[in-house]
PDB file of C-alpha atoms in Angstrom:
ATOM      1  CA  UNK A  92     103.016 120.039  93.657  1.00  0.00           C
ATOM      2  CA  UNK A  93     104.404 116.175  94.358  1.00  0.00           C
ATOM      3  CA  UNK A  94     102.045 113.926  96.670  1.00  0.00           C
ATOM      4  CA  UNK A  95     102.397 110.632  98.346  1.00  0.00           C
ATOM      5  CA  UNK A  96      99.399 108.744  98.932  1.00  0.00           C
ATOM      6  CA  UNK A  97      99.895 107.961 102.536  1.00  0.00           C
ATOM      7  CA  UNK A  98      96.775 105.272 102.111  1.00  0.00           C
ATOM      8  CA  UNK A  99      95.864 102.848  99.312  1.00  0.00           C
ATOM      9  CA  UNK A 100      94.533  99.635  98.499  1.00  0.00           C
ATOM     10  CA  UNK A 101      95.012  96.935  95.908  1.00  0.00           C
ATOM     11  CA  UNK A 102      93.677  93.031  95.879  1.00  0.00           C
ATOM     12  CA  UNK A 103      92.875  90.648  94.060  1.00  0.00           C
ATOM     13  CA  UNK A 104      90.204  87.997  94.392  1.00  0.00           C
ATOM     14  CA  UNK A 105      91.898  84.967  93.884  1.00  0.00           C
ATOM     15  CA  UNK A 106      94.074  85.025  96.942  1.00  0.00           C
ATOM     16  CA  UNK A 107      93.679  82.506  99.446  1.00  0.00           C
ATOM     17  CA  UNK A 108      91.824  83.931 102.746  1.00  0.00           C
ATOM     18  CA  UNK A 109      89.942  86.673 100.755  1.00  0.00           C
ATOM     19  CA  UNK A 110      87.551  87.936 102.876  1.00  0.00           C
ATOM     20  CA  UNK A 111      86.113  91.801 101.558  1.00  0.00           C
ATOM     21  CA  UNK A 112      84.683  93.231  99.512  1.00  0.00           C
ATOM     22  CA  UNK A 113      82.482  91.281  98.671  1.00  0.00           C
ATOM     23  CA  UNK A 114      79.294  90.954  95.644  1.00  0.00           C
ATOM     24  CA  UNK A 115      77.807  92.665  98.069  1.00  0.00           C
ATOM     25  CA  UNK A 116      80.198  95.950  97.237  1.00  0.00           C
ATOM     26  CA  UNK A 117      79.541  95.688  93.135  1.00  0.00           C
ATOM     27  CA  UNK A 118      81.828  98.619  92.886  1.00  0.00           C
ATOM     28  CA  UNK A 119      84.957  96.493  94.252  1.00  0.00           C
ATOM     29  CA  UNK A 120      84.069  93.449  94.197  1.00  0.00           C
ATOM     30  CA  UNK A 121      86.668  92.649  91.094  1.00  0.00           C
ATOM     31  CA  UNK A 122      91.047  92.953  91.114  1.00  0.00           C
ATOM     32  CA  UNK A 123      92.628  96.164  91.967  1.00  0.00           C
ATOM     33  CA  UNK A 124      96.050  96.487  90.645  1.00  0.00           C
ATOM     34  CA  UNK A 125      98.448  99.223  90.004  1.00  0.00           C
ATOM     35  CA  UNK A 126      97.742  99.849  86.502  1.00  0.00           C
ATOM     36  CA  UNK A 127      93.777 100.668  87.976  1.00  0.00           C
ATOM     37  CA  UNK A 128      95.706 103.263  90.320  1.00  0.00           C
ATOM     38  CA  UNK A 129      97.283 104.826  87.060  1.00  0.00           C
ATOM     39  CA  UNK A 130      94.569 105.311  85.074  1.00  0.00           C
ATOM     40  CA  UNK A 131      92.434 106.612  88.329  1.00  0.00           C
ATOM     41  CA  UNK A 132      94.326 109.244  89.195  1.00  0.00           C
ATOM     42  CA  UNK A 133      95.644 110.747  85.347  1.00  0.00           C
ATOM     43  CA  UNK A 134      96.341 114.408  85.888  1.00  0.00           C
ATOM     44  CA  UNK A 135      97.632 113.898  89.779  1.00  0.00           C
ATOM     45  CA  UNK A 136     100.970 114.477  90.416  1.00  0.00           C
ATOM     46  CA  UNK A 137     102.013 110.796  91.898  1.00  0.00           C
ATOM     47  CA  UNK A 138     105.111 109.909  93.024  1.00  0.00           C
ATOM     48  CA  UNK A 139     104.709 107.384  95.608  1.00  0.00           C
ATOM     49  CA  UNK A 140     101.731 105.182  97.529  1.00  0.00           C
ATOM     50  CA  UNK A 141     101.861 103.396 100.690  1.00  0.00           C
ATOM     51  CA  UNK A 142     100.066 100.168  99.952  1.00  0.00           C
ATOM     52  CA  UNK A 143      98.306  99.145 103.039  1.00  0.00           C
ATOM     53  CA  UNK A 144      97.091  95.521 103.652  1.00  0.00           C
ATOM     54  CA  UNK A 145      93.221  94.765 103.215  1.00  0.00           C
ATOM     55  CA  UNK A 146      92.736  91.494 104.405  1.00  0.00           C
ATOM     56  CA  UNK A 147      93.760  89.764 107.715  1.00  0.00           C
ATOM     57  CA  UNK A 148      95.794  86.891 106.263  1.00  0.00           C
ATOM     58  CA  UNK A 149      99.425  86.193 105.502  1.00  0.00           C
ATOM     59  CA  UNK A 150      98.729  85.315 102.014  1.00  0.00           C
ATOM     60  CA  UNK A 151      97.777  89.431 101.664  1.00  0.00           C
ATOM     61  CA  UNK A 152     100.583  90.655 102.895  1.00  0.00           C
ATOM     62  CA  UNK A 153     103.052  88.490 101.248  1.00  0.00           C
ATOM     63  CA  UNK A 154     100.982  88.904  98.157  1.00  0.00           C
ATOM     64  CA  UNK A 155     101.545  92.521  98.631  1.00  0.00           C
ATOM     65  CA  UNK A 156     105.224  92.248  99.019  1.00  0.00           C
ATOM     66  CA  UNK A 157     105.639  90.403  96.115  1.00  0.00           C
ATOM     67  CA  UNK A 158     103.675  93.045  94.027  1.00  0.00           C
ATOM     68  CA  UNK A 159     105.451  95.867  95.711  1.00  0.00           C
ATOM     69  CA  UNK A 160     109.022  94.294  94.544  1.00  0.00           C
ATOM     70  CA  UNK A 161     108.112  94.774  90.873  1.00  0.00           C
ATOM     71  CA  UNK A 162     106.229  98.006  91.221  1.00  0.00           C
ATOM     72  CA  UNK A 163     108.220 100.971  91.695  1.00  0.00           C
ATOM     73  CA  UNK A 164     105.844 103.392  92.483  1.00  0.00           C
ATOM     74  CA  UNK A 165     104.994 101.232  95.828  1.00  0.00           C
ATOM     75  CA  UNK A 166     107.211 103.343  98.669  1.00  0.00           C
ATOM     76  CA  UNK A 167     106.016 101.241 101.322  1.00  0.00           C
ATOM     77  CA  UNK A 168     103.685  98.350 102.453  1.00  0.00           C
ATOM     78  CA  UNK A 169     101.785  97.845 105.682  1.00  0.00           C
ATOM     79  CA  UNK A 170     101.417  94.458 106.177  1.00  0.00           C
ATOM     80  CA  UNK A 171      99.183  91.985 108.411  1.00  0.00           C
ATOM     81  CA  UNK A 172     100.481  89.806 110.884  1.00  0.00           C
ATOM     82  CA  UNK A 173      99.051  88.163 114.127  1.00  0.00           C
ATOM     83  CA  UNK A 174     100.160  89.726 116.842  1.00  0.00           C
ATOM     84  CA  UNK A 175      98.116  86.592 118.914  1.00  0.00           C
ATOM     85  CA  UNK A 176     100.460  83.662 117.373  1.00  0.00           C
ATOM     86  CA  UNK A 177     103.145  82.081 119.238  1.00  0.00           C
ATOM     87  CA  UNK A 178     105.549  82.616 116.435  1.00  0.00           C
ATOM     88  CA  UNK A 179     104.424  86.240 116.028  1.00  0.00           C
ATOM     89  CA  UNK A 180     108.086  87.370 116.430  1.00  0.00           C
ATOM     90  CA  UNK A 181     109.711  85.450 114.118  1.00  0.00           C
ATOM     91  CA  UNK A 182     107.171  86.679 111.471  1.00  0.00           C
ATOM     92  CA  UNK A 183     107.367  89.444 112.427  1.00  0.00           C
ATOM     93  CA  UNK A 184     111.246  89.710 112.019  1.00  0.00           C
ATOM     94  CA  UNK A 185     110.977  87.860 108.565  1.00  0.00           C
ATOM     95  CA  UNK A 186     108.292  90.780 107.445  1.00  0.00           C
ATOM     96  CA  UNK A 187     110.462  93.077 108.482  1.00  0.00           C
ATOM     97  CA  UNK A 188     113.509  92.682 106.472  1.00  0.00           C
ATOM     98  CA  UNK A 189     111.575  92.864 103.213  1.00  0.00           C
ATOM     99  CA  UNK A 190     113.234  96.482 101.985  1.00  0.00           C
ATOM    100  CA  UNK A 191     109.389  97.459 101.933  1.00  0.00           C
ATOM    101  CA  UNK A 192     107.381  96.753 104.587  1.00  0.00           C
ATOM    102  CA  UNK A 193     107.563  99.571 106.912  1.00  0.00           C
ATOM    103  CA  UNK A 194     104.413  98.716 109.101  1.00  0.00           C
ATOM    104  CA  UNK A 195     101.581  96.363 110.552  1.00  0.00           C
ATOM    105  CA  UNK A 196      97.614  96.846 110.687  1.00  0.00           C
ATOM    106  CA  UNK A 197      95.261  94.878 112.928  1.00  0.00           C
ATOM    107  CA  UNK A 198      91.627  94.934 112.207  1.00  0.00           C
ATOM    108  CA  UNK A 199      91.050  96.576 115.252  1.00  0.00           C
ATOM    109  CA  UNK A 200      87.592  97.986 113.755  1.00  0.00           C
ATOM    110  CA  UNK A 201      86.728  94.393 113.043  1.00  0.00           C
ATOM    111  CA  UNK A 202      87.772  93.209 116.510  1.00  0.00           C
ATOM    112  CA  UNK A 203      84.611  93.363 118.618  1.00  0.00           C
ATOM    113  CA  UNK A 204      86.785  93.859 122.303  1.00  0.00           C
ATOM    114  CA  UNK A 205      87.743  97.555 122.104  1.00  0.00           C
ATOM    115  CA  UNK A 206      90.673  96.897 123.959  1.00  0.00           C
ATOM    116  CA  UNK A 207      92.272  94.050 122.452  1.00  0.00           C
ATOM    117  CA  UNK A 208      95.561  95.654 121.579  1.00  0.00           C
ATOM    118  CA  UNK A 209      96.461  95.988 125.668  1.00  0.00           C
ATOM    119  CA  UNK A 210      96.070  92.064 125.722  1.00  0.00           C
ATOM    120  CA  UNK A 211      99.151  90.967 127.616  1.00  0.00           C
ATOM    121  CA  UNK A 212      99.572  88.437 125.241  1.00  0.00           C
ATOM    122  CA  UNK A 213     100.822  90.801 122.481  1.00  0.00           C
ATOM    123  CA  UNK A 214     103.588  92.167 123.951  1.00  0.00           C
ATOM    124  CA  UNK A 215     106.087  89.658 122.600  1.00  0.00           C
ATOM    125  CA  UNK A 216     104.801  90.952 118.846  1.00  0.00           C
ATOM    126  CA  UNK A 217     104.495  94.347 119.898  1.00  0.00           C
ATOM    127  CA  UNK A 218     107.960  94.430 121.468  1.00  0.00           C
ATOM    128  CA  UNK A 219     109.206  93.014 117.941  1.00  0.00           C
ATOM    129  CA  UNK A 220     107.588  95.648 115.967  1.00  0.00           C
ATOM    130  CA  UNK A 221     109.387  98.056 117.618  1.00  0.00           C
ATOM    131  CA  UNK A 222     112.913  95.447 117.695  1.00  0.00           C
ATOM    132  CA  UNK A 223     112.686  96.036 113.687  1.00  0.00           C
ATOM    133  CA  UNK A 224     111.870  99.211 113.589  1.00  0.00           C
ATOM    134  CA  UNK A 225     107.920  98.817 112.096  1.00  0.00           C
ATOM    135  CA  UNK A 226     104.879 101.507 112.474  1.00  0.00           C
ATOM    136  CA  UNK A 227     101.828 100.491 113.741  1.00  0.00           C
ATOM    137  CA  UNK A 228      98.851 101.668 111.685  1.00  0.00           C
ATOM    138  CA  UNK A 229      95.989 101.983 113.965  1.00  0.00           C
ATOM    139  CA  UNK A 230      92.660 100.776 111.898  1.00  0.00           C
ATOM    140  CA  UNK A 231      90.159 102.623 115.213  1.00  0.00           C
ATOM    141  CA  UNK A 232      87.184 104.226 115.583  1.00  0.00           C
ATOM    142  CA  UNK A 233      85.724 106.325 118.034  1.00  0.00           C
ATOM    143  CA  UNK A 234      85.277 104.215 120.983  1.00  0.00           C
ATOM    144  CA  UNK A 235      89.229 102.977 120.455  1.00  0.00           C
ATOM    145  CA  UNK A 236      90.687 106.310 121.130  1.00  0.00           C
ATOM    146  CA  UNK A 237      91.011 105.954 124.850  1.00  0.00           C
ATOM    147  CA  UNK A 238      92.419 102.730 124.511  1.00  0.00           C
ATOM    148  CA  UNK A 239      95.144 103.710 121.995  1.00  0.00           C
ATOM    149  CA  UNK A 240      96.129 106.487 124.406  1.00  0.00           C
ATOM    150  CA  UNK A 241      97.151 103.665 126.598  1.00  0.00           C
ATOM    151  CA  UNK A 242      98.554 102.232 123.825  1.00  0.00           C
ATOM    152  CA  UNK A 243     100.838 104.964 123.289  1.00  0.00           C
ATOM    153  CA  UNK A 244     101.686 105.520 126.775  1.00  0.00           C
ATOM    154  CA  UNK A 245     102.942 101.723 127.446  1.00  0.00           C
ATOM    155  CA  UNK A 246     104.888 101.379 123.780  1.00  0.00           C
ATOM    156  CA  UNK A 247     106.590 105.191 123.346  1.00  0.00           C
ATOM    157  CA  UNK A 248     108.998 103.955 121.545  1.00  0.00           C
ATOM    158  CA  UNK A 249     106.430 102.686 118.598  1.00  0.00           C
ATOM    159  CA  UNK A 250     105.746 104.898 115.804  1.00  0.00           C
ATOM    160  CA  UNK A 251     101.959 104.967 115.194  1.00  0.00           C
ATOM    161  CA  UNK A 252      99.536 106.934 113.066  1.00  0.00           C
ATOM    162  CA  UNK A 253      95.829 107.013 113.536  1.00  0.00           C
ATOM    163  CA  UNK A 254      93.829 105.382 109.679  1.00  0.00           C
ATOM    164  CA  UNK A 255      91.125 107.484 108.215  1.00  0.00           C
ATOM    165  CA  UNK A 256      90.992 109.740 111.732  1.00  0.00           C
ATOM    166  CA  UNK A 257      89.231 106.992 113.805  1.00  0.00           C
ATOM    167  CA  UNK A 258      86.538 107.246 112.035  1.00  0.00           C
ATOM    168  CA  UNK A 259      84.206 110.024 113.285  1.00  0.00           C
ATOM    169  CA  UNK A 260      80.360 109.651 112.820  1.00  0.00           C
ATOM    170  CA  UNK A 261      80.598 112.163 110.362  1.00  0.00           C
ATOM    171  CA  UNK A 262      77.002 110.617 108.909  1.00  0.00           C
ATOM    172  CA  UNK A 263      75.199 112.290 111.683  1.00  0.00           C
ATOM    173  CA  UNK A 264      77.556 115.624 112.456  1.00  0.00           C
ATOM    174  CA  UNK A 265      78.740 114.234 115.574  1.00  0.00           C
ATOM    175  CA  UNK A 266      81.985 115.520 116.570  1.00  0.00           C
ATOM    176  CA  UNK A 267      81.939 115.109 120.509  1.00  0.00           C
ATOM    177  CA  UNK A 268      83.792 113.746 122.292  1.00  0.00           C
ATOM    178  CA  UNK A 269      85.679 112.337 118.919  1.00  0.00           C
ATOM    179  CA  UNK A 270      87.002 115.878 119.006  1.00  0.00           C
ATOM    180  CA  UNK A 271      88.621 116.107 122.263  1.00  0.00           C
ATOM    181  CA  UNK A 272      89.985 112.474 122.529  1.00  0.00           C
ATOM    182  CA  UNK A 273      91.901 112.518 118.985  1.00  0.00           C
ATOM    183  CA  UNK A 274      93.179 116.281 120.392  1.00  0.00           C
ATOM    184  CA  UNK A 275      94.474 114.311 123.751  1.00  0.00           C
ATOM    185  CA  UNK A 276      95.924 111.345 121.081  1.00  0.00           C
ATOM    186  CA  UNK A 277      97.618 114.263 118.868  1.00  0.00           C
ATOM    187  CA  UNK A 278      99.341 115.838 122.321  1.00  0.00           C
ATOM    188  CA  UNK A 279     100.978 112.203 122.581  1.00  0.00           C
ATOM    189  CA  UNK A 280     102.764 112.770 119.272  1.00  0.00           C
ATOM    190  CA  UNK A 281     100.702 109.884 116.845  1.00  0.00           C
ATOM    191  CA  UNK A 282      99.700 111.225 113.868  1.00  0.00           C
ATOM    192  CA  UNK A 283      96.825 110.390 111.466  1.00  0.00           C
ATOM    193  CA  UNK A 284      95.448 109.999 108.103  1.00  0.00           C
ATOM    194  CA  UNK A 285      93.435 112.406 106.461  1.00  0.00           C
ATOM    195  CA  UNK A 286      91.702 109.547 104.567  1.00  0.00           C
ATOM    196  CA  UNK A 287      88.240 107.517 104.605  1.00  0.00           C
ATOM    197  CA  UNK A 288      86.503 110.424 105.595  1.00  0.00           C
ATOM    198  CA  UNK A 289      84.265 110.612 102.505  1.00  0.00           C
ATOM    199  CA  UNK A 290      82.755 107.180 102.631  1.00  0.00           C
ATOM    200  CA  UNK A 291      82.125 107.392 106.290  1.00  0.00           C
ATOM    201  CA  UNK A 292      79.314 110.166 105.364  1.00  0.00           C
ATOM    202  CA  UNK A 293      75.751 109.147 104.311  1.00  0.00           C
ATOM    203  CA  UNK A 294      75.118 109.038 100.837  1.00  0.00           C
ATOM    204  CA  UNK A 295      74.867 112.655  99.376  1.00  0.00           C
ATOM    205  CA  UNK A 296      75.959 114.023 102.101  1.00  0.00           C
ATOM    206  CA  UNK A 297      77.988 117.381 100.870  1.00  0.00           C
ATOM    207  CA  UNK A 298      81.748 117.240 101.194  1.00  0.00           C
ATOM    208  CA  UNK A 299      81.794 120.120 102.758  1.00  0.00           C
ATOM    209  CA  UNK A 300      79.768 118.980 105.359  1.00  0.00           C
ATOM    210  CA  UNK A 301      83.663 117.578 106.811  1.00  0.00           C
ATOM    211  CA  UNK A 302      84.868 121.206 107.633  1.00  0.00           C
ATOM    212  CA  UNK A 303      84.670 120.542 111.293  1.00  0.00           C
ATOM    213  CA  UNK A 304      86.653 117.448 111.090  1.00  0.00           C
ATOM    214  CA  UNK A 305      89.158 118.353 108.678  1.00  0.00           C
ATOM    215  CA  UNK A 306      89.937 122.007 110.499  1.00  0.00           C
ATOM    216  CA  UNK A 307      89.974 119.653 113.614  1.00  0.00           C
ATOM    217  CA  UNK A 308      93.033 117.559 112.019  1.00  0.00           C
ATOM    218  CA  UNK A 309      94.803 120.278 111.270  1.00  0.00           C
ATOM    219  CA  UNK A 310      94.785 122.273 114.109  1.00  0.00           C
ATOM    220  CA  UNK A 311      95.614 119.415 115.978  1.00  0.00           C
ATOM    221  CA  UNK A 312      98.025 117.376 114.342  1.00  0.00           C
ATOM    222  CA  UNK A 313      99.893 120.187 112.156  1.00  0.00           C
ATOM    223  CA  UNK A 314     102.991 118.862 110.522  1.00  0.00           C
ATOM    224  CA  UNK A 315     102.037 114.694 111.699  1.00  0.00           C
ATOM    225  CA  UNK A 316      98.550 114.712 109.439  1.00  0.00           C
ATOM    226  CA  UNK A 317      98.959 113.344 106.431  1.00  0.00           C
ATOM    227  CA  UNK A 318      96.853 112.537 102.961  1.00  0.00           C
ATOM    228  CA  UNK A 319      95.527 109.384 102.092  1.00  0.00           C
ATOM    229  CA  UNK A 320      93.319 108.385  99.083  1.00  0.00           C
ATOM    230  CA  UNK A 321      91.597 104.841 100.842  1.00  0.00           C
ATOM    231  CA  UNK A 322      91.404 104.675  96.629  1.00  0.00           C
ATOM    232  CA  UNK A 323      89.717 102.174  95.534  1.00  0.00           C
ATOM    233  CA  UNK A 324      87.367 101.923  98.675  1.00  0.00           C
ATOM    234  CA  UNK A 325      87.220 106.023  97.958  1.00  0.00           C
ATOM    235  CA  UNK A 326      84.678 104.569  95.400  1.00  0.00           C
ATOM    236  CA  UNK A 327      81.913 103.944  97.558  1.00  0.00           C
ATOM    237  CA  UNK A 328      81.514 107.786  97.995  1.00  0.00           C
ATOM    238  CA  UNK A 329      80.565 108.148  94.119  1.00  0.00           C
ATOM    239  CA  UNK A 330      84.279 110.047  94.719  1.00  0.00           C
ATOM    240  CA  UNK A 331      86.847 109.490  91.862  1.00  0.00           C
ATOM    241  CA  UNK A 332      90.902 110.019  93.287  1.00  0.00           C
ATOM    242  CA  UNK A 333      91.274 113.403  92.274  1.00  0.00           C
ATOM    243  CA  UNK A 334      88.176 114.205  93.460  1.00  0.00           C
ATOM    244  CA  UNK A 335      89.096 113.909  97.095  1.00  0.00           C
ATOM    245  CA  UNK A 336      92.550 115.269  96.775  1.00  0.00           C
ATOM    246  CA  UNK A 337      90.538 118.493  95.964  1.00  0.00           C
ATOM    247  CA  UNK A 338      88.082 118.017  98.692  1.00  0.00           C
ATOM    248  CA  UNK A 339      91.175 117.342 100.912  1.00  0.00           C
ATOM    249  CA  UNK A 340      93.247 120.551 100.285  1.00  0.00           C
ATOM    250  CA  UNK A 341      90.513 122.827 100.020  1.00  0.00           C
ATOM    251  CA  UNK A 342      89.044 121.861 103.263  1.00  0.00           C
ATOM    252  CA  UNK A 343      92.662 121.725 104.885  1.00  0.00           C
ATOM    253  CA  UNK A 344      92.915 125.809 103.968  1.00  0.00           C
ATOM    254  CA  UNK A 345      96.548 124.976 103.295  1.00  0.00           C
ATOM    255  CA  UNK A 346      99.304 126.236 101.349  1.00  0.00           C
ATOM    256  CA  UNK A 347     103.032 126.686 100.403  1.00  0.00           C
ATOM    257  CA  UNK A 348     104.957 124.714 102.617  1.00  0.00           C
ATOM    258  CA  UNK A 349     102.221 123.210 104.965  1.00  0.00           C
ATOM    259  CA  UNK A 350     100.587 121.870 101.635  1.00  0.00           C
ATOM    260  CA  UNK A 351     103.636 119.386 100.261  1.00  0.00           C
ATOM    261  CA  UNK A 352     104.061 118.682 104.278  1.00  0.00           C
ATOM    262  CA  UNK A 353     100.066 117.102 103.848  1.00  0.00           C
ATOM    263  CA  UNK A 354     100.525 115.843 100.883  1.00  0.00           C
ATOM    264  CA  UNK A 355     103.933 114.112 101.007  1.00  0.00           C
ATOM    265  CA  UNK A 356     106.688 115.160 103.910  1.00  0.00           C
ATOM    266  CA  UNK A 357     104.327 113.316 106.286  1.00  0.00           C
ATOM    267  CA  UNK A 358     104.139 110.284 104.890  1.00  0.00           C
ATOM    268  CA  UNK A 359     108.010 110.197 104.015  1.00  0.00           C
ATOM    269  CA  UNK A 360     108.577 111.240 107.515  1.00  0.00           C
ATOM    270  CA  UNK A 361     106.588 108.661 109.097  1.00  0.00           C
ATOM    271  CA  UNK A 362     107.356 105.937 106.718  1.00  0.00           C
ATOM    272  CA  UNK A 363     111.405 106.501 106.337  1.00  0.00           C
ATOM    273  CA  UNK A 364     110.655 106.690 103.228  1.00  0.00           C
ATOM    274  CA  UNK A 365     112.972 109.837 102.574  1.00  0.00           C
ATOM    275  CA  UNK A 366     116.292 107.096 102.978  1.00  0.00           C
ATOM    276  CA  UNK A 367     115.005 105.520  99.800  1.00  0.00           C
ATOM    277  CA  UNK A 368     114.141 108.879  97.880  1.00  0.00           C
TER     278      UNK A 368
END
C-alpha cells in the first residue's frame, strides 16, 4: 500500500501574519513541521504529501514553498494569494514558477459573503490560475455548494477539488441538502477530498456515524475521491494519523485498485504529480 496524503498542514507560529491556531487550541498551538509528521505517521507507508495553506497571507505561502524546496516528501503545495488584489495575476505568475506550487486556496469558509468567489473583480486572478495550469482547492461549507456549481460552470478549464467534502453537518447527522448538492458537483466533474470529517463530528461521536457520508462520497466521486489526513487539525478529534486512515478505508469499503486510487492515484493525477515520479 502506498499513501499520498492529499491534505496536510505545517505552520510556524512566528511566521508574520499567523492567525490560527491560537492558545485557545492548546493541542495545536505550537510549530508543526516535517519531523512531526514523520513521527505521527510511523507505520504508515507515506510516499508523499500535499502541503496546504493554513494562513491567508503571502508570508505563509512563501514559507511553505521554502520548506517544500528542502523537503522531498512534500510533493505539492497549495498556497494562498489575495485574488482580489490588483496585482494578483502577477503574484500568481510568480508563484506558479515554483515547481511544487500546484494550486491556490482562498479561505472561503471564513468569508461572510457566500458568493464572494463569483465577484467579477476576481476574474483576472482566476484567469491567471487557468493560464498557469493551477488548481483550486475549495475550502467550502454546505452553504457554498450552489455557488460553487455556478463558479465551475463559469470556469470549466479550472480543476477544482472540494476540501473536506464541504464540511457536512456530521455533528447533527444531517445529510440534506448537502447530499444532492455535492452529487451535482460530482456530476460536473469536480474532485473531492475524503478529509476533515472527524473534526466535523461532535465530541465523543463515534467515527462509524460518518458511514453514510463516506459511502455517498465514494458513490458520487469514484476515481475523483482522494484521501487526506487534515493533520494536525485532525488531532482536535482525538484521532491520530493512523486512526483516520484506518477509519476512512474501513468506511469506504474499497479494496484493490480502487483502494490504491483513493490513497494515492487520485491525488497524483489531480495535482500532476506523475511528472515528478
